PDB file of C-alpha atoms in Angstrom:
ATOM      1  CA  LYS D  26       0.000   0.000   0.000  1.00  0.00           C
ATOM      2  CA  GLN D  27       1.223   3.483  -0.854  1.00  0.00           C
ATOM      3  CA  GLU D  28       2.515   5.481   2.119  1.00  0.00           C
ATOM      4  CA  VAL D  29       3.022   9.240   1.831  1.00  0.00           C
ATOM      5  CA  THR D  30       5.158  11.115   4.347  1.00  0.00           C
ATOM      6  CA  GLN D  31       5.624  14.846   4.728  1.00  0.00           C
ATOM      7  CA  ILE D  32       8.506  16.448   6.572  1.00  0.00           C
ATOM      8  CA  PRO D  33       8.565  18.615   8.578  1.00  0.00           C
ATOM      9  CA  ALA D  34       5.172  18.389  10.275  1.00  0.00           C
ATOM     10  CA  ALA D  35       5.380  22.059  11.212  1.00  0.00           C
ATOM     11  CA  LEU D  36       7.533  24.970  10.157  1.00  0.00           C
ATOM     12  CA  SER D  37       7.716  28.547  11.434  1.00  0.00           C
ATOM     13  CA  VAL D  38       9.747  31.116   9.500  1.00  0.00           C
ATOM     14  CA  PRO D  39      10.090  34.887   9.252  1.00  0.00           C
ATOM     15  CA  GLU D  40       8.678  36.675   6.260  1.00  0.00           C
ATOM     16  CA  GLY D  41      10.895  36.736   3.188  1.00  0.00           C
ATOM     17  CA  GLU D  42      12.568  33.354   3.623  1.00  0.00           C
ATOM     18  CA  ASN D  43      12.751  30.807   0.844  1.00  0.00           C
ATOM     19  CA  LEU D  44      11.608  27.426   2.074  1.00  0.00           C
ATOM     20  CA  VAL D  45      11.263  23.812   1.024  1.00  0.00           C
ATOM     21  CA  LEU D  46       8.570  21.347   1.994  1.00  0.00           C
ATOM     22  CA  ASN D  47       9.202  17.661   1.463  1.00  0.00           C
ATOM     23  CA  CYS D  48       6.970  14.788   0.417  1.00  0.00           C
ATOM     24  CA  SER D  49       8.063  11.169   0.020  1.00  0.00           C
ATOM     25  CA  PHE D  50       6.149   8.112  -1.175  1.00  0.00           C
ATOM     26  CA  THR D  51       6.916   4.406  -1.010  1.00  0.00           C
ATOM     27  CA  ASP D  52       5.607   3.133  -4.366  1.00  0.00           C
ATOM     28  CA  SER D  53       7.082   4.819  -7.434  1.00  0.00           C
ATOM     29  CA  ALA D  54       4.279   3.533  -9.710  1.00  0.00           C
ATOM     30  CA  ILE D  55       2.292   6.749  -9.633  1.00  0.00           C
ATOM     31  CA  TYR D  56       0.336   8.729 -12.207  1.00  0.00           C
ATOM     32  CA  ASN D  57       0.829  12.134 -10.722  1.00  0.00           C
ATOM     33  CA  LEU D  58       1.472  14.140  -7.576  1.00  0.00           C
ATOM     34  CA  GLN D  59      -0.503  17.136  -6.443  1.00  0.00           C
ATOM     35  CA  TRP D  60       0.249  19.811  -3.868  1.00  0.00           C
ATOM     36  CA  PHE D  61      -2.608  21.443  -1.955  1.00  0.00           C
ATOM     37  CA  ARG D  62      -3.036  24.229   0.506  1.00  0.00           C
ATOM     38  CA  GLN D  63      -5.577  24.004   3.349  1.00  0.00           C
ATOM     39  CA  ASP D  64      -6.660  27.014   5.384  1.00  0.00           C
ATOM     40  CA  PRO D  65      -8.383  26.523   8.751  1.00  0.00           C
ATOM     41  CA  GLY D  66     -12.067  25.685   8.383  1.00  0.00           C
ATOM     42  CA  LYS D  67     -11.840  25.412   4.632  1.00  0.00           C
ATOM     43  CA  GLY D  68     -11.382  22.857   1.933  1.00  0.00           C
ATOM     44  CA  LEU D  69      -8.222  22.134   0.003  1.00  0.00           C
ATOM     45  CA  THR D  70      -7.021  24.343  -2.831  1.00  0.00           C
ATOM     46  CA  SER D  71      -4.923  22.811  -5.579  1.00  0.00           C
ATOM     47  CA  LEU D  72      -1.555  24.506  -6.034  1.00  0.00           C
ATOM     48  CA  LEU D  73       0.367  22.377  -8.514  1.00  0.00           C
ATOM     49  CA  LEU D  74      -0.139  19.087 -10.321  1.00  0.00           C
ATOM     50  CA  ILE D  75       2.871  17.191 -11.677  1.00  0.00           C
ATOM     51  CA  GLN D  76       2.315  14.297 -14.055  1.00  0.00           C
ATOM     52  CA  SER D  77       4.553  11.275 -13.613  1.00  0.00           C
ATOM     53  CA  SER D  78       6.380  12.103 -16.855  1.00  0.00           C
ATOM     54  CA  GLN D  79       7.239  15.627 -15.665  1.00  0.00           C
ATOM     55  CA  ARG D  80      10.075  16.794 -13.463  1.00  0.00           C
ATOM     56  CA  GLU D  81       8.641  20.057 -12.185  1.00  0.00           C
ATOM     57  CA  GLN D  82       5.854  22.605 -12.308  1.00  0.00           C
ATOM     58  CA  THR D  83       5.894  26.296 -11.471  1.00  0.00           C
ATOM     59  CA  SER D  84       3.217  28.769 -10.522  1.00  0.00           C
ATOM     60  CA  GLY D  85       4.255  32.213  -9.377  1.00  0.00           C
ATOM     61  CA  ARG D  86       6.434  31.875  -6.266  1.00  0.00           C
ATOM     62  CA  LEU D  87       5.806  28.123  -6.077  1.00  0.00           C
ATOM     63  CA  ASN D  88       7.869  25.421  -7.693  1.00  0.00           C
ATOM     64  CA  ALA D  89       7.245  21.716  -7.265  1.00  0.00           C
ATOM     65  CA  SER D  90       9.642  19.015  -8.354  1.00  0.00           C
ATOM     66  CA  LEU D  91       9.157  15.289  -8.725  1.00  0.00           C
ATOM     67  CA  ASP D  92      11.744  12.515  -8.642  1.00  0.00           C
ATOM     68  CA  LYS D  93       9.668   9.415  -9.188  1.00  0.00           C
ATOM     69  CA  SER D  94      12.548   6.946  -9.001  1.00  0.00           C
ATOM     70  CA  SER D  95      13.536   8.087  -5.530  1.00  0.00           C
ATOM     71  CA  GLY D  96       9.941   8.606  -4.380  1.00  0.00           C
ATOM     72  CA  ARG D  97      10.296  12.288  -3.560  1.00  0.00           C
ATOM     73  CA  SER D  98       8.746  15.632  -4.286  1.00  0.00           C
ATOM     74  CA  THR D  99       9.571  19.070  -2.968  1.00  0.00           C
ATOM     75  CA  LEU D 100       7.532  22.249  -2.875  1.00  0.00           C
ATOM     76  CA  TYR D 101       9.685  25.357  -2.983  1.00  0.00           C
ATOM     77  CA  ILE D 102       8.137  28.622  -1.814  1.00  0.00           C
ATOM     78  CA  ALA D 103      10.120  31.735  -2.678  1.00  0.00           C
ATOM     79  CA  ALA D 104      10.040  34.936  -0.635  1.00  0.00           C
ATOM     80  CA  SER D 105       7.471  33.672   1.853  1.00  0.00           C
ATOM     81  CA  GLN D 106       4.693  35.965   3.070  1.00  0.00           C
ATOM     82  CA  PRO D 107       2.335  35.834   6.077  1.00  0.00           C
ATOM     83  CA  GLY D 108      -0.473  34.996   3.650  1.00  0.00           C
ATOM     84  CA  ASP D 109       1.331  31.740   2.871  1.00  0.00           C
ATOM     85  CA  SER D 110       0.536  30.494   6.371  1.00  0.00           C
ATOM     86  CA  ALA D 111      -1.524  27.335   5.958  1.00  0.00           C
ATOM     87  CA  THR D 112      -1.203  23.566   5.950  1.00  0.00           C
ATOM     88  CA  TYR D 113       0.357  22.148   2.797  1.00  0.00           C
ATOM     89  CA  LEU D 114      -0.525  18.630   1.716  1.00  0.00           C
ATOM     90  CA  CYS D 115       0.787  16.426  -1.008  1.00  0.00           C
ATOM     91  CA  ALA D 116      -1.267  13.686  -2.625  1.00  0.00           C
ATOM     92  CA  VAL D 117      -0.110  10.872  -4.861  1.00  0.00           C
ATOM     93  CA  GLY D 118      -2.257   9.448  -7.626  1.00  0.00           C
ATOM     94  CA  GLY D 119      -1.816   5.700  -7.333  1.00  0.00           C
ATOM     95  CA  SER D 120      -1.292   3.091 -10.031  1.00  0.00           C
ATOM     96  CA  THR D 121      -5.009   2.289  -9.802  1.00  0.00           C
ATOM     97  CA  LEU D 122      -6.792   5.129 -11.571  1.00  0.00           C
ATOM     98  CA  GLY D 123      -8.913   7.070  -9.141  1.00  0.00           C
ATOM     99  CA  ARG D 124      -6.998   6.145  -6.002  1.00  0.00           C
ATOM    100  CA  LEU D 125      -5.382   9.012  -4.146  1.00  0.00           C
ATOM    101  CA  TYR D 126      -3.059   8.924  -1.138  1.00  0.00           C
ATOM    102  CA  PHE D 127      -2.418  11.947   1.060  1.00  0.00           C
ATOM    103  CA  GLY D 128       0.392  12.899   3.374  1.00  0.00           C
ATOM    104  CA  ARG D 129      -0.446  14.346   6.779  1.00  0.00           C
ATOM    105  CA  GLY D 130       0.682  17.807   5.804  1.00  0.00           C
ATOM    106  CA  THR D 131       3.154  20.471   6.851  1.00  0.00           C
ATOM    107  CA  GLN D 132       1.723  23.306   8.933  1.00  0.00           C
ATOM    108  CA  LEU D 133       3.485  26.483   7.840  1.00  0.00           C
ATOM    109  CA  THR D 134       3.528  29.731   9.804  1.00  0.00           C
ATOM    110  CA  VAL D 135       5.150  32.801   8.277  1.00  0.00           C
ATOM    111  CA  TRP D 136       5.472  35.659  10.745  1.00  0.00           C
ATOM    112  CA  PRO D 137       5.975  39.325   9.859  1.00  0.00           C
TER     113      PRO D 137
ATOM    114  CA  GLU T  15     -19.372  30.158 -10.011  1.00  0.00           C
ATOM    115  CA  ALA T  16     -17.660  26.792 -10.510  1.00  0.00           C
ATOM    116  CA  GLN T  17     -17.764  24.920  -7.253  1.00  0.00           C
ATOM    117  CA  VAL T  18     -18.227  21.742  -5.281  1.00  0.00           C
ATOM    118  CA  THR T  19     -21.039  22.113  -2.762  1.00  0.00           C
ATOM    119  CA  GLN T  20     -21.431  19.936   0.299  1.00  0.00           C
ATOM    120  CA  ASN T  21     -24.385  19.935   2.656  1.00  0.00           C
ATOM    121  CA  PRO T  22     -24.722  20.203   5.535  1.00  0.00           C
ATOM    122  CA  ARG T  23     -21.591  21.989   6.784  1.00  0.00           C
ATOM    123  CA  TYR T  24     -22.151  20.769  10.329  1.00  0.00           C
ATOM    124  CA  LEU T  25     -24.124  17.768  11.555  1.00  0.00           C
ATOM    125  CA  ILE T  26     -24.605  16.279  14.997  1.00  0.00           C
ATOM    126  CA  THR T  27     -26.447  12.986  15.160  1.00  0.00           C
ATOM    127  CA  VAL T  28     -26.868   9.903  17.308  1.00  0.00           C
ATOM    128  CA  THR T  29     -25.574   6.399  16.826  1.00  0.00           C
ATOM    129  CA  GLY T  30     -27.600   4.366  14.360  1.00  0.00           C
ATOM    130  CA  LYS T  31     -29.605   7.164  12.757  1.00  0.00           C
ATOM    131  CA  LYS T  32     -29.143   7.006   9.000  1.00  0.00           C
ATOM    132  CA  LEU T  33     -27.835  10.137   7.355  1.00  0.00           C
ATOM    133  CA  THR T  34     -26.794  11.429   3.955  1.00  0.00           C
ATOM    134  CA  VAL T  35     -24.196  14.059   3.155  1.00  0.00           C
ATOM    135  CA  THR T  36     -24.784  15.549  -0.258  1.00  0.00           C
ATOM    136  CA  CYS T  37     -22.141  16.615  -2.755  1.00  0.00           C
ATOM    137  CA  SER T  38     -22.850  18.441  -5.983  1.00  0.00           C
ATOM    138  CA  GLN T  39     -20.552  19.938  -8.627  1.00  0.00           C
ATOM    139  CA  ASN T  40     -21.513  22.294 -11.444  1.00  0.00           C
ATOM    140  CA  MET T  41     -18.425  21.782 -13.612  1.00  0.00           C
ATOM    141  CA  ASN T  42     -19.518  18.678 -15.543  1.00  0.00           C
ATOM    142  CA  HIS T  43     -16.672  16.721 -13.969  1.00  0.00           C
ATOM    143  CA  GLU T  44     -16.360  12.999 -14.639  1.00  0.00           C
ATOM    144  CA  TYR T  45     -14.547  12.101 -11.412  1.00  0.00           C
ATOM    145  CA  MET T  46     -15.798  12.545  -7.850  1.00  0.00           C
ATOM    146  CA  SER T  47     -14.514  11.249  -4.536  1.00  0.00           C
ATOM    147  CA  TRP T  48     -15.027  11.346  -0.775  1.00  0.00           C
ATOM    148  CA  TYR T  49     -12.430  11.708   1.998  1.00  0.00           C
ATOM    149  CA  ARG T  50     -12.376  11.885   5.733  1.00  0.00           C
ATOM    150  CA  GLN T  51      -9.839  13.923   7.665  1.00  0.00           C
ATOM    151  CA  ASP T  52      -8.863  12.989  11.200  1.00  0.00           C
ATOM    152  CA  PRO T  53      -6.181  14.522  13.456  1.00  0.00           C
ATOM    153  CA  GLY T  54      -2.958  12.595  13.187  1.00  0.00           C
ATOM    154  CA  LEU T  55      -4.245  10.477  10.290  1.00  0.00           C
ATOM    155  CA  GLY T  56      -4.600  13.041   7.535  1.00  0.00           C
ATOM    156  CA  LEU T  57      -6.996  12.627   4.628  1.00  0.00           C
ATOM    157  CA  ARG T  58      -8.094   9.134   3.686  1.00  0.00           C
ATOM    158  CA  GLN T  59     -10.114   8.225   0.644  1.00  0.00           C
ATOM    159  CA  ILE T  60     -13.495   6.587   1.310  1.00  0.00           C
ATOM    160  CA  TYR T  61     -14.982   6.034  -2.156  1.00  0.00           C
ATOM    161  CA  TYR T  62     -14.486   7.388  -5.620  1.00  0.00           C
ATOM    162  CA  SER T  63     -16.372   7.433  -8.909  1.00  0.00           C
ATOM    163  CA  MET T  64     -14.718   7.594 -12.299  1.00  0.00           C
ATOM    164  CA  ASN T  65     -18.048   8.263 -14.009  1.00  0.00           C
ATOM    165  CA  VAL T  66     -21.810   7.830 -13.701  1.00  0.00           C
ATOM    166  CA  GLU T  67     -22.789   4.424 -12.312  1.00  0.00           C
ATOM    167  CA  VAL T  68     -19.131   3.553 -11.612  1.00  0.00           C
ATOM    168  CA  THR T  69     -17.943   3.592  -7.988  1.00  0.00           C
ATOM    169  CA  ASP T  70     -14.985   1.986  -6.221  1.00  0.00           C
ATOM    170  CA  LYS T  71     -13.678   1.645  -2.702  1.00  0.00           C
ATOM    171  CA  GLY T  72     -10.872   3.734  -1.310  1.00  0.00           C
ATOM    172  CA  ASP T  73      -8.891   3.124   1.875  1.00  0.00           C
ATOM    173  CA  VAL T  74     -11.704   3.264   4.413  1.00  0.00           C
ATOM    174  CA  PRO T  75     -15.063   2.292   2.849  1.00  0.00           C
ATOM    175  CA  GLU T  76     -16.446   0.335   5.804  1.00  0.00           C
ATOM    176  CA  GLY T  77     -19.666   1.833   7.147  1.00  0.00           C
ATOM    177  CA  TYR T  78     -20.248   4.052   4.116  1.00  0.00           C
ATOM    178  CA  LYS T  79     -22.225   3.807   0.912  1.00  0.00           C
ATOM    179  CA  VAL T  80     -22.237   5.971  -2.195  1.00  0.00           C
ATOM    180  CA  SER T  81     -24.177   6.215  -5.423  1.00  0.00           C
ATOM    181  CA  ARG T  82     -23.558   8.044  -8.688  1.00  0.00           C
ATOM    182  CA  LYS T  83     -26.822   8.131 -10.581  1.00  0.00           C
ATOM    183  CA  GLU T  84     -26.085  11.401 -12.325  1.00  0.00           C
ATOM    184  CA  LYS T  85     -22.851  13.180 -13.131  1.00  0.00           C
ATOM    185  CA  ARG T  86     -23.251  16.180 -10.841  1.00  0.00           C
ATOM    186  CA  ASN T  87     -24.180  14.422  -7.564  1.00  0.00           C
ATOM    187  CA  PHE T  88     -22.274  11.988  -5.385  1.00  0.00           C
ATOM    188  CA  PRO T  89     -23.974  11.540  -1.983  1.00  0.00           C
ATOM    189  CA  LEU T  90     -22.283   9.818   0.955  1.00  0.00           C
ATOM    190  CA  ILE T  91     -24.603   7.617   2.990  1.00  0.00           C
ATOM    191  CA  LEU T  92     -24.037   6.405   6.529  1.00  0.00           C
ATOM    192  CA  GLU T  93     -26.631   3.689   7.105  1.00  0.00           C
ATOM    193  CA  SER T  94     -25.905   3.250  10.812  1.00  0.00           C
ATOM    194  CA  PRO T  95     -23.437   5.882  12.019  1.00  0.00           C
ATOM    195  CA  SER T  96     -21.123   5.125  14.903  1.00  0.00           C
ATOM    196  CA  PRO T  97     -18.964   7.432  17.059  1.00  0.00           C
ATOM    197  CA  ASN T  98     -15.809   6.365  15.186  1.00  0.00           C
ATOM    198  CA  GLN T  99     -17.266   8.038  12.103  1.00  0.00           C
ATOM    199  CA  THR T 100     -17.034  11.417  13.794  1.00  0.00           C
ATOM    200  CA  SER T 101     -14.782  13.300  11.400  1.00  0.00           C
ATOM    201  CA  LEU T 102     -14.405  16.089   8.861  1.00  0.00           C
ATOM    202  CA  TYR T 103     -15.586  14.927   5.445  1.00  0.00           C
ATOM    203  CA  PHE T 104     -14.584  16.342   2.080  1.00  0.00           C
ATOM    204  CA  CYS T 105     -15.970  15.790  -1.380  1.00  0.00           C
ATOM    205  CA  ALA T 106     -13.849  16.516  -4.446  1.00  0.00           C
ATOM    206  CA  SER T 107     -14.217  16.422  -8.209  1.00  0.00           C
ATOM    207  CA  SER T 108     -12.008  16.549 -11.281  1.00  0.00           C
ATOM    208  CA  PRO T 109     -12.621  16.733 -15.038  1.00  0.00           C
ATOM    209  CA  ASN T 110     -10.905  13.363 -15.346  1.00  0.00           C
ATOM    210  CA  ARG T 111      -8.348  11.233 -13.518  1.00  0.00           C
ATOM    211  CA  PRO T 112      -5.416  11.193 -13.458  1.00  0.00           C
ATOM    212  CA  ASN T 113      -4.727  14.204 -15.616  1.00  0.00           C
ATOM    213  CA  SER T 114      -6.560  17.028 -13.884  1.00  0.00           C
ATOM    214  CA  PRO T 115      -6.363  18.740 -10.501  1.00  0.00           C
ATOM    215  CA  LEU T 116      -8.944  18.062  -7.814  1.00  0.00           C
ATOM    216  CA  HIS T 117     -11.474  20.666  -6.681  1.00  0.00           C
ATOM    217  CA  PHE T 118     -12.644  20.331  -3.089  1.00  0.00           C
ATOM    218  CA  GLY T 119     -15.804  21.284  -1.261  1.00  0.00           C
ATOM    219  CA  ASN T 120     -15.621  23.164   2.042  1.00  0.00           C
ATOM    220  CA  GLY T 121     -16.204  20.120   4.178  1.00  0.00           C
ATOM    221  CA  THR T 122     -18.842  18.629   6.472  1.00  0.00           C
ATOM    222  CA  ARG T 123     -18.069  18.278  10.144  1.00  0.00           C
ATOM    223  CA  LEU T 124     -19.942  15.266  11.473  1.00  0.00           C
ATOM    224  CA  THR T 125     -20.307  14.371  15.133  1.00  0.00           C
ATOM    225  CA  VAL T 126     -21.903  11.065  16.107  1.00  0.00           C
ATOM    226  CA  THR T 127     -22.801  10.711  19.789  1.00  0.00           C
TER     227      THR T 127
END
């Protein structure tokens, strides 16, 4: 069974720092990997989707990379802002179409 | 506005009283799925549907039922709720899997006493 791990579980940084969130998975037979943001009391918002054939995706200050062979993905956030404070989750699309496996998330706090 | 709508947002019920949580999307998405989120366990998939009349089990289907009779709706049914089903539930949809991002509803917080 696919296991998804996110490190660190929590991160607190001052505004302006560049930071990296990590996601690892045990089974490299995946279709894609998706990064989400979750704000308290709300649903998840999709940030980036990387297909298994891709190495990275970028959107604004966010860059996500995927190394399928080593079972790792990173989410890079440049020039962090207090508005980036949220929980970030990664989810792996399994080899069975439709199955999705989530990590437990990294709770990010960016202070002014 | 394109969205996934869940109802109700909050629900308190008693053990054994059947309930349904509704999920509706207005984006003509093929794929829909249900998740529960518990502290320390993260999000776990309950059921998913690749298309109308097609449903499959996720990680934790026990105690839940779903149906997909039309494309826009994917209700989650708890025939006999128990306290261990107290959780935050999310519905999500996508144009297709695995090539498209998921869109989530705002969640339903269920408490079973």
